[in-house]
Short mmCIF file of N, CA, C and O and ligand atoms in Angstrom, two decimals:
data_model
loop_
_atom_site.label_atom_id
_atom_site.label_comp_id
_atom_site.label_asym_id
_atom_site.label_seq_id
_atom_site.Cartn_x
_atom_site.Cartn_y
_atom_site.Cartn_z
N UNK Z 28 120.78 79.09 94.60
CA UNK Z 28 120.22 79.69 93.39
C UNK Z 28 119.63 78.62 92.45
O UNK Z 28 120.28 77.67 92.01
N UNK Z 29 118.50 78.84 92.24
CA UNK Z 29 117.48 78.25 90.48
C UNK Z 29 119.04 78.09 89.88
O UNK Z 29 120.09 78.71 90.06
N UNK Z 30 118.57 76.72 88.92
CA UNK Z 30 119.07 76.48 87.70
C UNK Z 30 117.86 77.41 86.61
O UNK Z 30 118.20 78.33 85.87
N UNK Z 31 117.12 77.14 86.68
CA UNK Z 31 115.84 77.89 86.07
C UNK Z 31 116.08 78.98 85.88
O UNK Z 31 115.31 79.69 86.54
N UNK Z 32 117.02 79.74 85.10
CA UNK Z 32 117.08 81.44 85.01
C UNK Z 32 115.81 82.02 84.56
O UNK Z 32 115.24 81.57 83.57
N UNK Z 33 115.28 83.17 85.35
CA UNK Z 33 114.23 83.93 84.43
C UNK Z 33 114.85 84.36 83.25
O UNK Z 33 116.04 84.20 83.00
N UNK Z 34 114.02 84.90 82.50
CA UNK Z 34 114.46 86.12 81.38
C UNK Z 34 114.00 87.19 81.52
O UNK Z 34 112.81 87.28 81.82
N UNK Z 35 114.89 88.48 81.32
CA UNK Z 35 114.00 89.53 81.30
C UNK Z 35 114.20 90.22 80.46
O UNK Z 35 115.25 90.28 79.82
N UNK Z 36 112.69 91.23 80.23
CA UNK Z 36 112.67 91.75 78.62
C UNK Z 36 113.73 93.41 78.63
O UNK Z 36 113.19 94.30 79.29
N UNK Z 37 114.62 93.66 78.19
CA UNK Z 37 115.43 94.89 77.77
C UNK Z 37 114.60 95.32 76.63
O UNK Z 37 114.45 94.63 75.62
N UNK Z 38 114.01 96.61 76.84
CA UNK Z 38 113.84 97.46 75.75
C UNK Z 38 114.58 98.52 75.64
O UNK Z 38 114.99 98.98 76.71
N UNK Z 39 114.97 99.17 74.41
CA UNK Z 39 115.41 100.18 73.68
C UNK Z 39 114.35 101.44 73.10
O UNK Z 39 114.10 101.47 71.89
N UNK Z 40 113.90 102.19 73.77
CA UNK Z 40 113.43 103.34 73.06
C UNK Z 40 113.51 103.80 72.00
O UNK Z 40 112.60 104.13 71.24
N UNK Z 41 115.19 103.88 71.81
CA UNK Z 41 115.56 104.04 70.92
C UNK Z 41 115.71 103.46 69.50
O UNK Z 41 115.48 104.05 68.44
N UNK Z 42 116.08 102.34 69.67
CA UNK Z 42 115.79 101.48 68.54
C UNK Z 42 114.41 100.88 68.66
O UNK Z 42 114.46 99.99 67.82
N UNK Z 43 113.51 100.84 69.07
CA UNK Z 43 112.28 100.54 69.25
C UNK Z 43 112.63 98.67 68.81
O UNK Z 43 112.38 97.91 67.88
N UNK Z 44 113.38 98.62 70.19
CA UNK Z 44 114.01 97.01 70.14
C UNK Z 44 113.35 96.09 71.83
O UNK Z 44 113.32 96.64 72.93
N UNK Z 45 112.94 94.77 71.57
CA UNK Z 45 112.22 94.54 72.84
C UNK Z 45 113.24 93.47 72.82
O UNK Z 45 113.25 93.12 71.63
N UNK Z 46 114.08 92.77 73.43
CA UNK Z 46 114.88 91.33 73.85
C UNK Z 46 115.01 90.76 74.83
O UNK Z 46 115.71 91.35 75.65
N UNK Z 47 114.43 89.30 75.29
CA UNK Z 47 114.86 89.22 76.33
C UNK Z 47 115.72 88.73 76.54
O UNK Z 47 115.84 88.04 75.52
N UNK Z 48 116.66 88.48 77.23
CA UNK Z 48 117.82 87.78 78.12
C UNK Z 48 118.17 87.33 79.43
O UNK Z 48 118.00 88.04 80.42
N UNK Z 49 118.73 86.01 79.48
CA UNK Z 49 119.08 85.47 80.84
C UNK Z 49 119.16 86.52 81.94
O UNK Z 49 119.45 87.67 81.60
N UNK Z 50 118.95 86.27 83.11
CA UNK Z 50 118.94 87.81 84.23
C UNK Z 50 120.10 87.70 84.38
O UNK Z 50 120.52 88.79 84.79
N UNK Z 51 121.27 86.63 84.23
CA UNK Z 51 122.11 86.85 84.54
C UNK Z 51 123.24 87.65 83.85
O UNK Z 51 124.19 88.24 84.35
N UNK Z 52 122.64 87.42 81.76
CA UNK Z 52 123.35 88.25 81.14
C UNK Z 52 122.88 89.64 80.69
O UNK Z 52 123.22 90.22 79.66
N UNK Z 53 121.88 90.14 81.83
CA UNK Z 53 121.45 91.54 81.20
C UNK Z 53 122.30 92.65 81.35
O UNK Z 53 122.35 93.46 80.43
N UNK Z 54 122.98 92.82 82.34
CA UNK Z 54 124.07 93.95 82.54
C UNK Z 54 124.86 93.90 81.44
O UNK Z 54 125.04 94.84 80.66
N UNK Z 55 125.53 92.43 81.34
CA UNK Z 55 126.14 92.71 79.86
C UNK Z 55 125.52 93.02 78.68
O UNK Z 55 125.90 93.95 77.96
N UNK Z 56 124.08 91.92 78.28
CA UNK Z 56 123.54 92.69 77.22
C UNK Z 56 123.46 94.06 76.69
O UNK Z 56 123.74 94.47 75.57
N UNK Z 57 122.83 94.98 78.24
CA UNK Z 57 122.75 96.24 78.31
C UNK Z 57 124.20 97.03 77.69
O UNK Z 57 124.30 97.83 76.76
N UNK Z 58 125.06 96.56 78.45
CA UNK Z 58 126.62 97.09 78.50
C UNK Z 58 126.40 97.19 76.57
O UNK Z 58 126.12 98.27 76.05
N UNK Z 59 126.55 96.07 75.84
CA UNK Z 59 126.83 95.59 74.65
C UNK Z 59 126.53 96.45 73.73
O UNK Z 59 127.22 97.05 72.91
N UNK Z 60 124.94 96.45 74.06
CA UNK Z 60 123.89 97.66 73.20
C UNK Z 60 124.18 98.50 73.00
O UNK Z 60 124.35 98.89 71.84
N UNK Z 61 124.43 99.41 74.36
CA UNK Z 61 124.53 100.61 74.42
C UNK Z 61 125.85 101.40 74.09
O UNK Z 61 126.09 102.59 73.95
N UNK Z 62 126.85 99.88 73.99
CA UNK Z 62 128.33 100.60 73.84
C UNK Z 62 128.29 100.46 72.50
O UNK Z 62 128.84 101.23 71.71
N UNK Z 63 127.63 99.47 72.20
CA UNK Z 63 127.76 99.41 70.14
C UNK Z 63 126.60 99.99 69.44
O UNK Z 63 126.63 100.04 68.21
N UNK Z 64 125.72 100.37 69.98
CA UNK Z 64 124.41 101.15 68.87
C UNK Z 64 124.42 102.48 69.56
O UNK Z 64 124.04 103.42 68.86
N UNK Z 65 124.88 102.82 71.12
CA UNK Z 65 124.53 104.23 71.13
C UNK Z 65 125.74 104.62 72.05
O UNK Z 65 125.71 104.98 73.22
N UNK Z 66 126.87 104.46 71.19
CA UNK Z 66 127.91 105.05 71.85
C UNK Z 66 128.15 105.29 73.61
O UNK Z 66 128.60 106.32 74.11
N UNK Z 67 127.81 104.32 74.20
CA UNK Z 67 127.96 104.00 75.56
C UNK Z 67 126.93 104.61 76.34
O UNK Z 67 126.93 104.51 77.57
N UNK Z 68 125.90 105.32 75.60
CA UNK Z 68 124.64 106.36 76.40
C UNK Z 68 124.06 105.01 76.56
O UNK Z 68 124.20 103.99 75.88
N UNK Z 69 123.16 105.34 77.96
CA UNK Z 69 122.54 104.37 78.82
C UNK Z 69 121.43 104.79 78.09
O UNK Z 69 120.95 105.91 78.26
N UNK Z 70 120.91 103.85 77.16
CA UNK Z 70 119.76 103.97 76.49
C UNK Z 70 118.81 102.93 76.72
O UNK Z 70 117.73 103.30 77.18
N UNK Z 71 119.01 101.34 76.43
CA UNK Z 71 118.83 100.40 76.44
C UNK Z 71 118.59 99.86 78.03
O UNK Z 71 119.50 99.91 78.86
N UNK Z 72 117.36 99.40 78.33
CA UNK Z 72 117.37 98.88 79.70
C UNK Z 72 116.18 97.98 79.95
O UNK Z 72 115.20 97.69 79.27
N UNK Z 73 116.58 97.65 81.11
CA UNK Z 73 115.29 96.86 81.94
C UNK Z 73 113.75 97.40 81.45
O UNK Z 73 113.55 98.61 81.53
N UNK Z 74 112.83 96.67 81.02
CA UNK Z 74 111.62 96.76 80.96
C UNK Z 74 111.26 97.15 82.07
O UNK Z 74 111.21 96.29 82.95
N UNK Z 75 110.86 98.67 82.44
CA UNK Z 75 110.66 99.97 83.09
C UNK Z 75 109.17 98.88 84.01
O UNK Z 75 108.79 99.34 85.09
N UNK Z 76 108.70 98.00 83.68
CA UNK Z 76 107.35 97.46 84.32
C UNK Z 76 107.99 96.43 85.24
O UNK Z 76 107.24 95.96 86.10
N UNK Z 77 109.07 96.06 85.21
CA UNK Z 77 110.04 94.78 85.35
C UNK Z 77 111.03 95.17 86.59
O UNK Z 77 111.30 94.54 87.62
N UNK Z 78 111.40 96.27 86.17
CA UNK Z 78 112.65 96.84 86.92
C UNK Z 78 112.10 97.29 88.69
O UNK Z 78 112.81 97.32 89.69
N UNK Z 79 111.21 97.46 88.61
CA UNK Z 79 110.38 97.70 90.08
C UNK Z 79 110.72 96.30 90.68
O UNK Z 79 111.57 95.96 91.51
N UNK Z 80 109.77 95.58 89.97
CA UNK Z 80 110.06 93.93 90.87
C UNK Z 80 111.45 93.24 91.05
O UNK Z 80 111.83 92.42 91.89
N UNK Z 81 112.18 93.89 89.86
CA UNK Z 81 113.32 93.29 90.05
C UNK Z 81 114.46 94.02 90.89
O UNK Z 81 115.51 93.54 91.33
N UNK Z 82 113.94 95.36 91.01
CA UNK Z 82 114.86 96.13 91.99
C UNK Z 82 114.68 95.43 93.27
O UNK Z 82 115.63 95.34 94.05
N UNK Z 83 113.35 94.85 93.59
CA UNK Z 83 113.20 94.29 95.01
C UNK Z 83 113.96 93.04 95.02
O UNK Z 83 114.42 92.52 96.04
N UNK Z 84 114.09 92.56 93.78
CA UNK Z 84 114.20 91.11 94.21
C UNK Z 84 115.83 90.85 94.24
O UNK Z 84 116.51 90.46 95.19
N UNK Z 85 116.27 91.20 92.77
CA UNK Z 85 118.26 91.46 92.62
C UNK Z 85 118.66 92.21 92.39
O UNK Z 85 119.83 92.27 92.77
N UNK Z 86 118.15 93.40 91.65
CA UNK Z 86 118.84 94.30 91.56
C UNK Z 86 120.18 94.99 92.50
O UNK Z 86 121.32 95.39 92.27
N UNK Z 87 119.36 94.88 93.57
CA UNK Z 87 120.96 95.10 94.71
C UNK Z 87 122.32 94.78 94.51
O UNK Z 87 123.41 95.35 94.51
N UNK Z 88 121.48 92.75 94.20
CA UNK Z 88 122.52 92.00 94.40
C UNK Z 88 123.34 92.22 93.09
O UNK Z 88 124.55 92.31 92.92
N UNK Z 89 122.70 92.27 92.55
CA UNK Z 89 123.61 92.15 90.61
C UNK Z 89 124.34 93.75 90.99
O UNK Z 89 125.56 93.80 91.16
N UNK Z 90 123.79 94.58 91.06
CA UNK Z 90 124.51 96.05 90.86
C UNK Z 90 123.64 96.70 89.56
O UNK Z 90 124.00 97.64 88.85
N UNK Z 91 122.66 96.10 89.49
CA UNK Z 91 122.64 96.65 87.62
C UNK Z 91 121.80 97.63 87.41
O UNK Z 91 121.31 97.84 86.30
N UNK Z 92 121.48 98.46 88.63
CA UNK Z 92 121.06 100.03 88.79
C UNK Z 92 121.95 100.66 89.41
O UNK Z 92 121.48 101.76 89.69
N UNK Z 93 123.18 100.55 89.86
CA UNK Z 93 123.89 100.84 90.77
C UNK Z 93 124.50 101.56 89.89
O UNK Z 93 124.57 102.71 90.34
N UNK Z 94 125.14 101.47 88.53
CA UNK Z 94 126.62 102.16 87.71
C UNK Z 94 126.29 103.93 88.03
O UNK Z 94 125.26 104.56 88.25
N UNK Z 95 127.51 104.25 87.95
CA UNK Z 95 127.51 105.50 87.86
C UNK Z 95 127.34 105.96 86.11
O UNK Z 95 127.31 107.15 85.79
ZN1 ZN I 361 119.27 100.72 71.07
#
């Protein structure tokens, strides 16, 4: 694995919030958001343009489309 982490951008619809974060801390970011601004609703996520490429690339591996 890169030392070089990408970043990727998490937007919020809801809060009309754009952030990016280490790929490695986005599940948690996500987790964070959504458990402290919208009561645990999966609101907050992967930049919907992002999440395609990144489903190919880790998503698998991370799990971070996987939650029930
Ligand atoms: Zn939000």
């Amino acid at each position: 694995m890169s030392t070089d982490e990408p970043s990727v951008p998490i937007v919020c619809t809801d809060c009309e919030t754009e952030t990016s974060v280490p790929l490695s801390d986005v599940a948690d970011a996500l987790a964070k958001h959504n458990d402290g601004k919208h009561d645990g609703e999966e609101i907050a996520e992967v930049d919907p343009a992002l999440k395609d490429q990144l489903a190919d690339l880790v998503a698998e591996d991370l799990g971070l489309f996987d939650e029930a």
